[in-house]
Every structure is written in C-alpha cells, then in structure tokens.
C-alpha cells in the first residue's frame, strides 16, 4: 500500500466528510474535493483503508441529494471506484444502503446522468451479485427500474436521449443479478425470471432502426441474448416462447451474412409424425461391444459464456446423449482449440470507434452476435424436449442444394448450414456447427423415418422424403466444409457433426453415395499432423463402420482403390495441394495409403492374402499402433500418440463387431501378435483398450462359429494361446482395475470350441485366474470375474467337472453376500447361469450332481435375492425356477428343510410375478415359474401351491399392461406335461386362456403393439397344448367358455395358421390339437358333442 496515497486519501476524505455534514455545505468546495478524490489511481494501487471508505461512503449517501445531479454523478463514480477496485469487504447492510441510494438517484435524476449512475450501480452489482437478489423487486419487479429501461413499451415514454446505451447497461445489470444463482448466493423468483424473459424477447423482436448506432445495437443484442441464455440454462422451469425465441436465434445466427429485414419474425413448428421410442432389449447373456458414454464438448463456447454452478446441469450440456453403436475411446473427445468465444460485457475498450478500423471491428462485433445466438440456441436444445425442437428443423436445416452446394433460394439461405459455410469468422462457423451437432445428437429416432425418394419429381413430397432431403443436404454441406475448411477448430466440430449424422442416418433407406462421399472427405484427416483431427476422423470412421442395419456401401467406401503399378504415384508424391502439405505426414503418400497395386494374373495371390488388407482403414489403424504391412513385409514404425492408438483400437473393435467375416477373418493370427504386444504397453489406457478389443474379437468369433462359415479353429486357438499369457499378467498386476475386469471378459469370450482345444495347462490357468479374481480388492474386478466364471461353467468341458461347478457355486455365494450392488447384480446373473448349467447336467444321467448342502444354500440365497434390488431380482428369479426344477424326491428325503425352502421359493416367484413394479422382474418370474413346473416332483411331492399359481398366471395373462409379461405367463401355463398336473384347475386355466385371447385381440396400446401377434400366438399354442390333454369328461366343463369366446378363438386360430409356416413349432402343436379333437377324442353325450363340434370348427381352416 502506497503510504503517501493513503495519507492523501485519508486527509481529503476527512475534509470532505466535515464539509458534507454542514447544513448548507459549500457545493463548489465539495465538487472540487470529489474531483480530486476521483482522480486517484484506484485501479492501479490499493491505498484506501476500510475505515476511511466506510466513513466517506456513508457521508456521501446521507448528504448528497439525488436531485443534485452533478454532485450525485461524481459521488456515484467515487463510490464505485472504492467498492469495485480497492478489494474491500463490507457487510450486506452497508452495501444495501449504497444500492438503495443509487436506485433513488435513478428514480429522481434526469436522463443526462442516468448512464453514469446506472453504470456505477452495475459495477457494484457485478462485484456483489447478492445485492441483485436483495433488491430484485426494485430492479426487475413489475415496476423495476432496470426492466423499465429495457422494456420497449416503457422506454419510449421515458424520453431518454440515448436509449440504446442505457438499455445496454441495464441488461448488464440484469446479468449481474442473474450471476448470483451461478455463485449459489440466491435466486430470483420464477415470476421475475418469466417477466425478464418476456421483456428481453420483446426487445429483440423489435429489431433495429437505420438511425441507430449499429455498434451499440450489436452490443445490446449480445447482452440480451446472454440474459436469455443464463435465464433458461440456470432454470429450465422458465417457460420458453419457442416460436419467438427460435425466430430470434435464426435471425441473429445469420446477422450480417445476408439481408433479412430489420427485425426477427417468429417461426412456427411444423407438424410431423414422431416415431415411437425404441424399447431396449435385454440379451440373455454373452458380451457385446463395451460402449462408453460419448462426451460432447462442441458447446464449449456455451460453458465459457455462462458460468454454471449446478454440476448436474453442466453434465447434461457436456453429454448430448447419443445412443449409438460406436462410442469414442478418447475420454477428452475432440477438445476444441483454445478460442475466445465469450467477451467481457463491462468494457468497450476493445471496440473503440477508430475510423480506420471501424469496418473490421463491426465485422467482429457481428460475429459475436452470431455466436451469442448460437449459444442461446444450444441452451434451448438442452432445456427443451427433443420432439419439440424437431418441429423447427425445417427452419434451421436445409433441404435443397444443387451440385455446387450453392443455395438455391432465399428460404434455404436462412439456415444454419448457410452460416456454417459462408461465415467469414472461423469461431462463428464452429459455433453454428456446434448447434447442428446438438440437433443431430440423439436424433436417430426422428431421422429413422427418413428415406430417399424413388421418383425425382412429385406433386406431393411425403414427410419421410423431405427428411431424407435434409439428411442428403447435411451430408453435402459437411463434405463441402471438410473439403474446403482450413481452421482446425471448425474441422473438429465438422467431424463431430459427421459422426453424429452417420449415427442417426438410416442408410438402408437412403440412396447410395452418401457414405462414399463422406468417407472420401474424412480420410485425409486420418494422416493429418494434428492429433485431435486424427482422433476426430477415426471417430467418424468408427461410426461409419458401425452403421446398422449394415449396407454394402460401407465396405465399398473403405476398399482400396485398385490401380495399375505403372500408374501409381511415386512414394514422395501427394495428391494434397501444396499449401496443405505441411499439415499431413511426410514420407507416407496419400496414394500409398488408400490404393493397392493391381496384382498380375501369374502372381501367387495366396502369398499376399495374409499381409494385404482389403481396406485401407486397417492399414492406417495398424500403422498408428506401430505396424506397417507392405506386401509380404512387416515393418515396425514409431507408434502414434496415445489418443490415436486408443481410437484406432476402438475402430478395430467396431470392425470386429460389425465386419469381422469380411475384413479380419484371414488375419486372426496377426491380430493376436499385435494385441499381445499392446497388452504389454507401458500406458495403462492402451492395455485397457487392447483388452476391450480382444473381448469384442472373442465375441465376434463366437458369433461366427454359429454361422455356415465358421473361422478356422486352429487360428482361434493360436490367438488365445498367444493372448492368455499377457492377459494373465494383466490380471495379476496391482494396478488398472478396469483392464483386469475386461481381461475377465476376454476369458469369458474364449468360447466353448476354442476352450476345449486349448492345452490343459491353459484351461487350468483360465479357471485359476477367474477364481482368484473373485477375491480381488476392487469390486468391478470381482463382478467381472464372477460373471466370467458363470459363462465358463456353461462350457461342457467345465460343466462336466463337478468340482469346478461347486467352486463356481461357492464363489457366487460369496459374491451375493457382498454389500456392493454391482457385484451382487453380476453374481445374481452368474447364479442364473450356474443354475442353467445344473439343469443341463440333470438332463444327462451320467453326470454327477452337486451335494445337497450346496444346493440348499443356493436355494436359500436365491430366495434372499428375490427381495433384493430389482437388478438382482431379475436374475434371481431365473435361478429360483431352475433350482425348483432340480429338486427330486431323494433331495426332499435327505434334507427335510428343502421342502419348506421350495414352498417359500414358489411364494417368492409369485410375489415377483404379481407384485413387483419392474416389468423385467415380472416376466422373468413368469418364465421361471414355467421352468419350475417342468419338474414332475413339484406336482407329486407338494400340494396346495397350484391354487395360487394357476389363478395368478391366468390373471397376468388377462390383465397385465405389459404384453411381454402376458406372453411369459401364457407360456408358463403350458409347462405341465400331463392332464393330472393341472388337476382340478384345468377348466379354470382353460377359461382364463380363452378370456385372455379375447382380450389380446382387442389390444389397442400402440407402444405394446409389436408384441401383440406374439401374445396371440402363445395363447393359441397354450390352448392347443391343453386341447391335446382333453378327456371326454372335460368337454362338458369347457362348454361355457367355448360358447362365449368361440368366434374370437376361431378367428385367431385361422389368422395364425395362415401366417405360420408349416415347419414352425407352434403350427405343429396346433395341428396336434386338431388331430386330437377330430380323431382321438370321442363325445359320449349331447353336451360333449356340442363342445367337440365347436372345437373341431375352431381347428378347421380354409387354406
């Protein structure tokens, strides 16, 4: 602290305070003293003591009257300098008096000094945002002074000479009030936020006037857009007038790029058909490609523009969810270049009106308007339902471009794509591409309706075809940007847009050519010097390779171009333009990467098949990992940066998952050698990603084994022989728990055929590693190990070893006793698999059974799991059904507790089927109940349970809203194999099935409609199953339900049998029933004859 300055300030402060408390003070002397104090260097030095500051500020607020305008303005400036620049802390009451005095000044003084007073108050609010909450009613209430300055209806009545300047400062003050929420200091009421939103929207809709200063107007727009962004981002409950705000966003995103009138116009949404959400299916077992949630940093500018304290909201903005098959391996997916996408709103020094620079600065300022508008649109996409935003796609995205990607008419010019191509400022192009990315992310359900038109010209264009035009135009726009763009920051976002677009496009319904053009424009970045661009292009290629349903164009697009050896360019040439050469890697020609020499006829093609890949993407991926394959030669080279290696492995995983038979089937041994080395990489992330790739390759090989062209078993065995040693090292390491968990998955995915052919020592090693990993320190490893153990126990080689099965059971029991839900969930699934293995063993008489003690403990733990978390219940029910199926009379005789346990187990299954809210638990419980009823000892050694089970299953068939539960209940009802198993409940079950058939025929719930046919089929098959057991005595009892439901039953059976192929099992069962009622069953009285005649009519169809 400068002592001279401090003493001078203290002396002047004392003199001024003495004068101010005089009744009729000398204004001239006070003016002079305040001027002298204002001249001090407050910004550069800290010299004011808290005592002097508080004494002076209190004296000024008490004694300077708001009507004394000149003195009030100077006093306000002095107060602002002390409070905002001298790093002094004051209590809230003291600061409230200061703001209260400023508000009084603004109400009383003329418009000449309003800007000064307002600016000073804004600076004070910016440093102390809690004051904005304290004075919210006075500032932004119904008659708040800030809103009055912004409100276009009221500001005109105020007769202010410079309304834009005052409006700008008022908007900055409002932002200061909103900042309190970011700092967790307080929040404005929802009503006040709604009012601010309405006033600011009205201000923006007013537009500009030619007489206005365009510089000032741009700054007002930037501030207003930021107010709306903060309002809606921090509080999604604030209602958004979408038509108006969408119009504002589109207008200002294109501001300065084309002539579009002097004010925004509201945009109305289109009416379109939205596809029903896809219901996720849960596979019974097996390991699919491990997917990671995609991180989306394209809206980094939004995060910089708006400070956010709520971390959950920030996570929402970071992750525009995209449920696609391909997920990037890189944690920091395409971090944007460091670019300044937000600007201080409190300083205008960077926009001084120097005439020589005025035009350039106006261009820059207009760019800031466009970026602020992009930020607001990103916020809208974040806080608004996807289906509501989809209604505005027609106004935001193009749907008609010519071959040169020039825009045809003015309507098409008003799109985000126009800005992305023509904006002269790179950061603005990146911002608008971020908006396109946000629109595309997670839009697969909407774009799934798109298709290409089969006719070139039509008087009526269906919605699906129009959507197809949008997709086609976006492909052309992005290809154009990738071909011509020089800014890395823009290319990064463009590549992300490509990835999102590929993930969402239904290529199987689009005309061929879109993928090829996109790949052609993307692939040059695979060899770019910039690591981030390499990663981005690899991600895009990963998305292309993961297109589902598969289309032939993908493989065509990644094929090497075959050219004559004479025509091929020399290695040091490049097709890349001279000015771009520095960006791409030296010594590795573009031609050399993407083409293959034409092999002469006399060459031995087999000699090159193992070293030449069909696709250049494999060459690039392996080169990134450190291997170059040239004809029969393998050359080691320096590997790429870690993010590039990781993404190359993820692309290799995508190839393995989707195109193994086409691209990798001949290179299994080579894959093993490369992955073996990567498993020993010093970087832990590479080890993890390599193990994930191995797991996916293992899964792909198992799937191929089920086809007509299985992979060579010797190569598969070689691969696992090579990989098990480094996998063992990973599992025995102390670090990298995720890699250890994935290594367990790898062992689980070896597959039964390969495992059987492995040397005994390696089989033992696998089992030992898994059993040991069940006791690992990390929960995720224990969970993966117990799951892998349960997959291995299904291998016949291990299933026949009763000691291994028992060990597996003990490890499952230990895992189910854990407190960690993740471990218990995997262990419950393992319990289900173990029980499946025991059922398979039971069907082979020569197999040994597990001892009664272990069976009892497994049954006990299954019962406990049936009241655990729903994720545990889902699998526990499967185990319960299987264990009930295993019980024999000898078990009951040897262990008296077993009978009570079985009765309890049946009760738990019923509870899970009828009372649990989770539908998967219910349909699993129904399936398990059917499985249990396949055990004849359940009917001969127990009694009474049928009275609860059969009515409950009938009720589920009839009433449950979820059709999959009804389907499994219907299947369970045909589990009994003899008429005696139904006993006295036969007629009640018959009645229930017929009622359920009538009910199923009338299902009108669209979300369940896809299961309706299956439900009807299962009910018909169950009735046919019971029909095969009918006796003459039963015919009398079933007459009533037959009469009541006859017409419906006949219609459903007729429809079903016209639909089913003759070889179908359901059709065979129905034909069995037809034979029984037409040939085998004989009526003995008139009532029975009536029933039999009706049954015969039900089973006779006009084919």
PDB file of C-alpha atoms in Angstrom, residues 141-364:
ATOM      1  CA  UNK A 141     -40.036  -6.330 -10.475  1.00  0.00           C
ATOM      2  CA  UNK A 142     -43.221  -5.176 -12.239  1.00  0.00           C
ATOM      3  CA  UNK A 143     -42.060  -1.564 -11.965  1.00  0.00           C
ATOM      4  CA  UNK A 144     -38.349  -2.299 -11.635  1.00  0.00           C
ATOM      5  CA  UNK A 145     -36.080   0.416 -12.958  1.00  0.00           C
ATOM      6  CA  UNK A 146     -33.900  -1.988 -14.958  1.00  0.00           C
ATOM      7  CA  UNK A 147     -36.825  -3.573 -16.750  1.00  0.00           C
ATOM      8  CA  UNK A 148     -38.311  -0.138 -17.429  1.00  0.00           C
ATOM      9  CA  UNK A 149     -35.109   0.828 -19.243  1.00  0.00           C
ATOM     10  CA  UNK A 150     -35.210  -2.398 -21.288  1.00  0.00           C
ATOM     11  CA  UNK A 151     -38.979  -2.569 -21.875  1.00  0.00           C
ATOM     12  CA  UNK A 152     -39.641  -1.191 -25.347  1.00  0.00           C
ATOM     13  CA  UNK A 153     -43.132  -0.089 -24.320  1.00  0.00           C
ATOM     14  CA  UNK A 154     -41.919   1.974 -21.351  1.00  0.00           C
ATOM     15  CA  UNK A 155     -38.506   3.198 -22.518  1.00  0.00           C
ATOM     16  CA  UNK A 156     -40.148   5.207 -25.291  1.00  0.00           C
ATOM     17  CA  UNK A 157     -42.269   7.033 -22.674  1.00  0.00           C
ATOM     18  CA  UNK A 158     -39.167   7.920 -20.631  1.00  0.00           C
ATOM     19  CA  UNK A 159     -37.950  10.390 -23.273  1.00  0.00           C
ATOM     20  CA  UNK A 160     -34.347   9.214 -22.938  1.00  0.00           C
ATOM     21  CA  UNK A 161     -31.834  10.723 -25.333  1.00  0.00           C
ATOM     22  CA  UNK A 162     -29.597   7.637 -25.611  1.00  0.00           C
ATOM     23  CA  UNK A 163     -31.918   4.635 -25.046  1.00  0.00           C
ATOM     24  CA  UNK A 164     -29.569   2.001 -26.530  1.00  0.00           C
ATOM     25  CA  UNK A 165     -26.723   2.921 -24.202  1.00  0.00           C
ATOM     26  CA  UNK A 166     -28.973   2.850 -21.151  1.00  0.00           C
ATOM     27  CA  UNK A 167     -30.587  -0.397 -22.355  1.00  0.00           C
ATOM     28  CA  UNK A 168     -27.124  -1.982 -22.666  1.00  0.00           C
ATOM     29  CA  UNK A 169     -26.105  -1.014 -19.134  1.00  0.00           C
ATOM     30  CA  UNK A 170     -29.483  -2.170 -17.780  1.00  0.00           C
ATOM     31  CA  UNK A 171     -29.028  -5.557 -19.458  1.00  0.00           C
ATOM     32  CA  UNK A 172     -25.543  -5.857 -17.951  1.00  0.00           C
ATOM     33  CA  UNK A 173     -27.063  -5.083 -14.552  1.00  0.00           C
ATOM     34  CA  UNK A 174     -29.663  -7.817 -15.047  1.00  0.00           C
ATOM     35  CA  UNK A 175     -26.844 -10.250 -15.901  1.00  0.00           C
ATOM     36  CA  UNK A 176     -25.152  -9.247 -12.625  1.00  0.00           C
ATOM     37  CA  UNK A 177     -28.386 -10.140 -10.781  1.00  0.00           C
ATOM     38  CA  UNK A 178     -28.545 -13.493 -12.546  1.00  0.00           C
ATOM     39  CA  UNK A 179     -24.927 -14.239 -11.636  1.00  0.00           C
ATOM     40  CA  UNK A 180     -25.993 -14.688  -8.010  1.00  0.00           C
ATOM     41  CA  UNK A 181     -27.556 -18.019  -8.978  1.00  0.00           C
ATOM     42  CA  UNK A 182     -24.292 -19.209 -10.524  1.00  0.00           C
ATOM     43  CA  UNK A 183     -22.476 -18.449  -7.261  1.00  0.00           C
ATOM     44  CA  UNK A 184     -25.114 -20.194  -5.105  1.00  0.00           C
ATOM     45  CA  UNK A 185     -25.850 -16.896  -3.370  1.00  0.00           C
ATOM     46  CA  UNK A 186     -29.543 -16.792  -4.134  1.00  0.00           C
ATOM     47  CA  UNK A 187     -32.060 -16.881  -6.942  1.00  0.00           C
ATOM     48  CA  UNK A 188     -34.790 -14.727  -8.397  1.00  0.00           C
ATOM     49  CA  UNK A 189     -38.353 -15.946  -8.180  1.00  0.00           C
ATOM     50  CA  UNK A 190     -39.770 -17.786 -11.188  1.00  0.00           C
ATOM     51  CA  UNK A 191     -42.249 -14.931 -11.806  1.00  0.00           C
ATOM     52  CA  UNK A 192     -39.451 -12.371 -12.046  1.00  0.00           C
ATOM     53  CA  UNK A 193     -37.494 -14.620 -14.408  1.00  0.00           C
ATOM     54  CA  UNK A 194     -40.552 -15.046 -16.600  1.00  0.00           C
ATOM     55  CA  UNK A 195     -41.011 -11.279 -16.692  1.00  0.00           C
ATOM     56  CA  UNK A 196     -37.353 -10.647 -17.608  1.00  0.00           C
ATOM     57  CA  UNK A 197     -37.628 -13.235 -20.383  1.00  0.00           C
ATOM     58  CA  UNK A 198     -40.771 -11.631 -21.811  1.00  0.00           C
ATOM     59  CA  UNK A 199     -39.289  -8.131 -21.783  1.00  0.00           C
ATOM     60  CA  UNK A 200     -35.991  -9.190 -23.378  1.00  0.00           C
ATOM     61  CA  UNK A 201     -37.747 -11.262 -26.072  1.00  0.00           C
ATOM     62  CA  UNK A 202     -39.902  -8.254 -26.912  1.00  0.00           C
ATOM     63  CA  UNK A 203     -36.788  -6.066 -27.102  1.00  0.00           C
ATOM     64  CA  UNK A 204     -35.077  -8.448 -29.535  1.00  0.00           C
ATOM     65  CA  UNK A 205     -38.199  -8.822 -31.675  1.00  0.00           C
ATOM     66  CA  UNK A 206     -38.340  -5.039 -32.084  1.00  0.00           C
ATOM     67  CA  UNK A 207     -35.238  -5.175 -34.281  1.00  0.00           C
ATOM     68  CA  UNK A 208     -33.089  -2.246 -35.336  1.00  0.00           C
ATOM     69  CA  UNK A 209     -33.695   1.187 -36.845  1.00  0.00           C
ATOM     70  CA  UNK A 210     -31.411   2.682 -39.504  1.00  0.00           C
ATOM     71  CA  UNK A 211     -30.783   5.770 -37.405  1.00  0.00           C
ATOM     72  CA  UNK A 212     -29.390   3.662 -34.536  1.00  0.00           C
ATOM     73  CA  UNK A 213     -25.673   3.201 -33.907  1.00  0.00           C
ATOM     74  CA  UNK A 214     -25.012  -0.316 -35.240  1.00  0.00           C
ATOM     75  CA  UNK A 215     -22.075  -0.844 -32.849  1.00  0.00           C
ATOM     76  CA  UNK A 216     -24.276  -0.103 -29.848  1.00  0.00           C
ATOM     77  CA  UNK A 217     -27.161  -2.165 -31.234  1.00  0.00           C
ATOM     78  CA  UNK A 218     -24.879  -5.219 -31.612  1.00  0.00           C
ATOM     79  CA  UNK A 219     -23.725  -4.877 -28.015  1.00  0.00           C
ATOM     80  CA  UNK A 220     -27.325  -4.621 -26.808  1.00  0.00           C
ATOM     81  CA  UNK A 221     -28.222  -7.770 -28.759  1.00  0.00           C
ATOM     82  CA  UNK A 222     -25.233  -9.670 -27.329  1.00  0.00           C
ATOM     83  CA  UNK A 223     -26.223  -8.691 -23.780  1.00  0.00           C
ATOM     84  CA  UNK A 224     -29.895  -9.550 -24.376  1.00  0.00           C
ATOM     85  CA  UNK A 225     -29.045 -12.953 -25.839  1.00  0.00           C
ATOM     86  CA  UNK A 226     -26.821 -13.649 -22.863  1.00  0.00           C
ATOM     87  CA  UNK A 227     -29.638 -12.745 -20.450  1.00  0.00           C
ATOM     88  CA  UNK A 228     -31.918 -15.284 -22.150  1.00  0.00           C
ATOM     89  CA  UNK A 229     -29.143 -17.910 -22.195  1.00  0.00           C
ATOM     90  CA  UNK A 230     -28.497 -17.560 -18.480  1.00  0.00           C
ATOM     91  CA  UNK A 231     -32.180 -17.499 -17.596  1.00  0.00           C
ATOM     92  CA  UNK A 232     -33.056 -20.711 -19.416  1.00  0.00           C
ATOM     93  CA  UNK A 233     -29.806 -22.516 -18.744  1.00  0.00           C
ATOM     94  CA  UNK A 234     -29.896 -21.991 -14.975  1.00  0.00           C
ATOM     95  CA  UNK A 235     -33.613 -22.636 -14.604  1.00  0.00           C
ATOM     96  CA  UNK A 236     -35.278 -24.941 -17.154  1.00  0.00           C
ATOM     97  CA  UNK A 237     -38.598 -24.259 -15.393  1.00  0.00           C
ATOM     98  CA  UNK A 238     -38.738 -20.820 -17.014  1.00  0.00           C
ATOM     99  CA  UNK A 239     -41.156 -21.262 -19.906  1.00  0.00           C
ATOM    100  CA  UNK A 240     -39.657 -20.737 -23.354  1.00  0.00           C
ATOM    101  CA  UNK A 241     -41.794 -18.986 -26.011  1.00  0.00           C
ATOM    102  CA  UNK A 242     -40.282 -21.259 -28.665  1.00  0.00           C
ATOM    103  CA  UNK A 243     -41.718 -19.645 -31.833  1.00  0.00           C
ATOM    104  CA  UNK A 244     -40.433 -16.205 -30.828  1.00  0.00           C
ATOM    105  CA  UNK A 245     -37.062 -17.319 -29.453  1.00  0.00           C
ATOM    106  CA  UNK A 246     -36.420 -19.641 -32.405  1.00  0.00           C
ATOM    107  CA  UNK A 247     -37.102 -16.733 -34.732  1.00  0.00           C
ATOM    108  CA  UNK A 248     -34.678 -14.578 -32.739  1.00  0.00           C
ATOM    109  CA  UNK A 249     -31.990 -17.266 -32.821  1.00  0.00           C
ATOM    110  CA  UNK A 250     -32.231 -17.860 -36.543  1.00  0.00           C
ATOM    111  CA  UNK A 251     -32.253 -14.129 -37.329  1.00  0.00           C
ATOM    112  CA  UNK A 252     -29.176 -13.329 -35.256  1.00  0.00           C
ATOM    113  CA  UNK A 253     -27.256 -16.502 -36.246  1.00  0.00           C
ATOM    114  CA  UNK A 254     -27.393 -15.111 -39.784  1.00  0.00           C
ATOM    115  CA  UNK A 255     -26.932 -11.475 -38.707  1.00  0.00           C
ATOM    116  CA  UNK A 256     -24.579  -9.648 -41.039  1.00  0.00           C
ATOM    117  CA  UNK A 257     -24.370 -12.517 -43.549  1.00  0.00           C
ATOM    118  CA  UNK A 258     -27.403 -11.654 -45.689  1.00  0.00           C
ATOM    119  CA  UNK A 259     -30.230  -9.159 -45.985  1.00  0.00           C
ATOM    120  CA  UNK A 260     -33.151 -10.471 -43.960  1.00  0.00           C
ATOM    121  CA  UNK A 261     -35.180  -7.447 -42.923  1.00  0.00           C
ATOM    122  CA  UNK A 262     -34.710  -5.237 -39.908  1.00  0.00           C
ATOM    123  CA  UNK A 263     -36.293  -7.453 -37.255  1.00  0.00           C
ATOM    124  CA  UNK A 264     -36.758 -11.144 -36.363  1.00  0.00           C
ATOM    125  CA  UNK A 265     -40.015 -12.943 -37.047  1.00  0.00           C
ATOM    126  CA  UNK A 266     -41.379 -15.813 -35.003  1.00  0.00           C
ATOM    127  CA  UNK A 267     -41.183 -19.296 -36.501  1.00  0.00           C
ATOM    128  CA  UNK A 268     -43.992 -21.798 -36.135  1.00  0.00           C
ATOM    129  CA  UNK A 269     -43.171 -25.510 -35.770  1.00  0.00           C
ATOM    130  CA  UNK A 270     -44.084 -27.987 -38.477  1.00  0.00           C
ATOM    131  CA  UNK A 271     -46.468 -30.807 -37.756  1.00  0.00           C
ATOM    132  CA  UNK A 272     -44.729 -34.134 -38.170  1.00  0.00           C
ATOM    133  CA  UNK A 273     -45.059 -37.757 -37.191  1.00  0.00           C
ATOM    134  CA  UNK A 274     -42.708 -38.829 -34.436  1.00  0.00           C
ATOM    135  CA  UNK A 275     -41.666 -42.465 -34.298  1.00  0.00           C
ATOM    136  CA  UNK A 276     -42.360 -44.382 -31.110  1.00  0.00           C
ATOM    137  CA  UNK A 277     -39.336 -44.705 -28.808  1.00  0.00           C
ATOM    138  CA  UNK A 278     -37.328 -47.870 -29.258  1.00  0.00           C
ATOM    139  CA  UNK A 279     -37.670 -50.195 -26.286  1.00  0.00           C
ATOM    140  CA  UNK A 280     -34.278 -51.569 -25.294  1.00  0.00           C
ATOM    141  CA  UNK A 281     -33.949 -55.330 -25.352  1.00  0.00           C
ATOM    142  CA  UNK A 282     -32.003 -57.171 -22.719  1.00  0.00           C
ATOM    143  CA  UNK A 283     -29.963 -60.064 -24.117  1.00  0.00           C
ATOM    144  CA  UNK A 284     -29.927 -63.184 -22.004  1.00  0.00           C
ATOM    145  CA  UNK A 285     -26.164 -63.465 -21.911  1.00  0.00           C
ATOM    146  CA  UNK A 286     -22.959 -63.038 -23.823  1.00  0.00           C
ATOM    147  CA  UNK A 287     -20.746 -59.996 -24.079  1.00  0.00           C
ATOM    148  CA  UNK A 288     -21.396 -57.281 -26.607  1.00  0.00           C
ATOM    149  CA  UNK A 289     -19.154 -54.455 -27.606  1.00  0.00           C
ATOM    150  CA  UNK A 290     -18.426 -52.436 -24.486  1.00  0.00           C
ATOM    151  CA  UNK A 291     -19.841 -48.996 -25.008  1.00  0.00           C
ATOM    152  CA  UNK A 292     -18.849 -45.820 -23.282  1.00  0.00           C
ATOM    153  CA  UNK A 293     -20.959 -42.743 -22.994  1.00  0.00           C
ATOM    154  CA  UNK A 294     -19.892 -40.217 -25.565  1.00  0.00           C
ATOM    155  CA  UNK A 295     -18.549 -36.934 -24.260  1.00  0.00           C
ATOM    156  CA  UNK A 296     -19.572 -33.982 -26.366  1.00  0.00           C
ATOM    157  CA  UNK A 297     -17.521 -30.795 -26.000  1.00  0.00           C
ATOM    158  CA  UNK A 298     -18.926 -28.991 -29.013  1.00  0.00           C
ATOM    159  CA  UNK A 299     -20.658 -26.435 -26.835  1.00  0.00           C
ATOM    160  CA  UNK A 300     -17.529 -25.326 -25.025  1.00  0.00           C
ATOM    161  CA  UNK A 301     -18.377 -21.769 -26.005  1.00  0.00           C
ATOM    162  CA  UNK A 302     -21.626 -22.075 -24.074  1.00  0.00           C
ATOM    163  CA  UNK A 303     -19.788 -23.165 -20.932  1.00  0.00           C
ATOM    164  CA  UNK A 304     -17.462 -20.188 -21.196  1.00  0.00           C
ATOM    165  CA  UNK A 305     -20.312 -17.789 -21.877  1.00  0.00           C
ATOM    166  CA  UNK A 306     -22.453 -18.895 -18.946  1.00  0.00           C
ATOM    167  CA  UNK A 307     -20.966 -19.675 -15.527  1.00  0.00           C
ATOM    168  CA  UNK A 308     -22.789 -22.654 -14.078  1.00  0.00           C
ATOM    169  CA  UNK A 309     -22.690 -23.800 -10.518  1.00  0.00           C
ATOM    170  CA  UNK A 310     -25.002 -26.786 -10.874  1.00  0.00           C
ATOM    171  CA  UNK A 311     -22.685 -29.621 -11.893  1.00  0.00           C
ATOM    172  CA  UNK A 312     -25.564 -31.861 -12.940  1.00  0.00           C
ATOM    173  CA  UNK A 313     -26.682 -29.275 -15.461  1.00  0.00           C
ATOM    174  CA  UNK A 314     -23.154 -28.981 -16.780  1.00  0.00           C
ATOM    175  CA  UNK A 315     -23.040 -32.743 -17.222  1.00  0.00           C
ATOM    176  CA  UNK A 316     -26.254 -32.527 -19.227  1.00  0.00           C
ATOM    177  CA  UNK A 317     -24.733 -29.923 -21.525  1.00  0.00           C
ATOM    178  CA  UNK A 318     -21.466 -31.858 -21.816  1.00  0.00           C
ATOM    179  CA  UNK A 319     -23.291 -35.005 -22.850  1.00  0.00           C
ATOM    180  CA  UNK A 320     -25.851 -34.667 -25.580  1.00  0.00           C
ATOM    181  CA  UNK A 321     -26.752 -38.313 -25.270  1.00  0.00           C
ATOM    182  CA  UNK A 322     -26.296 -40.380 -28.381  1.00  0.00           C
ATOM    183  CA  UNK A 323     -27.381 -44.000 -28.147  1.00  0.00           C
ATOM    184  CA  UNK A 324     -25.300 -45.306 -30.994  1.00  0.00           C
ATOM    185  CA  UNK A 325     -23.319 -48.471 -31.599  1.00  0.00           C
ATOM    186  CA  UNK A 326     -19.979 -46.627 -31.711  1.00  0.00           C
ATOM    187  CA  UNK A 327     -18.606 -44.749 -28.726  1.00  0.00           C
ATOM    188  CA  UNK A 328     -15.247 -42.983 -28.840  1.00  0.00           C
ATOM    189  CA  UNK A 329     -12.431 -44.405 -26.748  1.00  0.00           C
ATOM    190  CA  UNK A 330     -10.929 -40.988 -26.031  1.00  0.00           C
ATOM    191  CA  UNK A 331     -12.032 -39.532 -22.727  1.00  0.00           C
ATOM    192  CA  UNK A 332     -11.446 -35.968 -23.881  1.00  0.00           C
ATOM    193  CA  UNK A 333     -13.259 -36.449 -27.135  1.00  0.00           C
ATOM    194  CA  UNK A 334     -12.054 -33.781 -29.544  1.00  0.00           C
ATOM    195  CA  UNK A 335     -11.209 -30.977 -27.156  1.00  0.00           C
ATOM    196  CA  UNK A 336     -11.817 -27.703 -29.041  1.00  0.00           C
ATOM    197  CA  UNK A 337      -8.993 -25.367 -29.926  1.00  0.00           C
ATOM    198  CA  UNK A 338      -8.444 -22.579 -27.404  1.00  0.00           C
ATOM    199  CA  UNK A 339     -10.615 -19.871 -28.874  1.00  0.00           C
ATOM    200  CA  UNK A 340     -12.224 -16.862 -27.232  1.00  0.00           C
ATOM    201  CA  UNK A 341     -15.905 -17.474 -27.543  1.00  0.00           C
ATOM    202  CA  UNK A 342     -17.145 -15.070 -24.882  1.00  0.00           C
ATOM    203  CA  UNK A 343     -16.376 -11.474 -24.180  1.00  0.00           C
ATOM    204  CA  UNK A 344     -16.426  -9.121 -21.211  1.00  0.00           C
ATOM    205  CA  UNK A 345     -19.613  -7.128 -21.299  1.00  0.00           C
ATOM    206  CA  UNK A 346     -18.375  -4.449 -18.943  1.00  0.00           C
ATOM    207  CA  UNK A 347     -15.731  -2.939 -21.170  1.00  0.00           C
ATOM    208  CA  UNK A 348     -15.973  -1.323 -24.566  1.00  0.00           C
ATOM    209  CA  UNK A 349     -12.275  -0.546 -24.930  1.00  0.00           C
ATOM    210  CA  UNK A 350     -11.830  -3.305 -27.486  1.00  0.00           C
ATOM    211  CA  UNK A 351     -14.404  -1.642 -29.722  1.00  0.00           C
ATOM    212  CA  UNK A 352     -13.181   1.942 -29.829  1.00  0.00           C
ATOM    213  CA  UNK A 353     -14.540   3.740 -32.853  1.00  0.00           C
ATOM    214  CA  UNK A 354     -11.278   4.406 -34.610  1.00  0.00           C
ATOM    215  CA  UNK A 355     -12.396   5.211 -38.149  1.00  0.00           C
ATOM    216  CA  UNK A 356      -9.625   3.256 -39.877  1.00  0.00           C
ATOM    217  CA  UNK A 357     -10.577   0.083 -38.020  1.00  0.00           C
ATOM    218  CA  UNK A 358     -14.302   0.636 -37.761  1.00  0.00           C
ATOM    219  CA  UNK A 359     -15.386  -1.744 -40.519  1.00  0.00           C
ATOM    220  CA  UNK A 360     -13.198  -4.631 -39.303  1.00  0.00           C
ATOM    221  CA  UNK A 361     -14.418  -4.172 -35.733  1.00  0.00           C
ATOM    222  CA  UNK A 362     -18.038  -4.077 -36.863  1.00  0.00           C
ATOM    223  CA  UNK A 363     -17.499  -7.401 -38.661  1.00  0.00           C
ATOM    224  CA  UNK A 364     -16.018  -8.859 -35.464  1.00  0.00           C
TER     225      UNK A 364
END
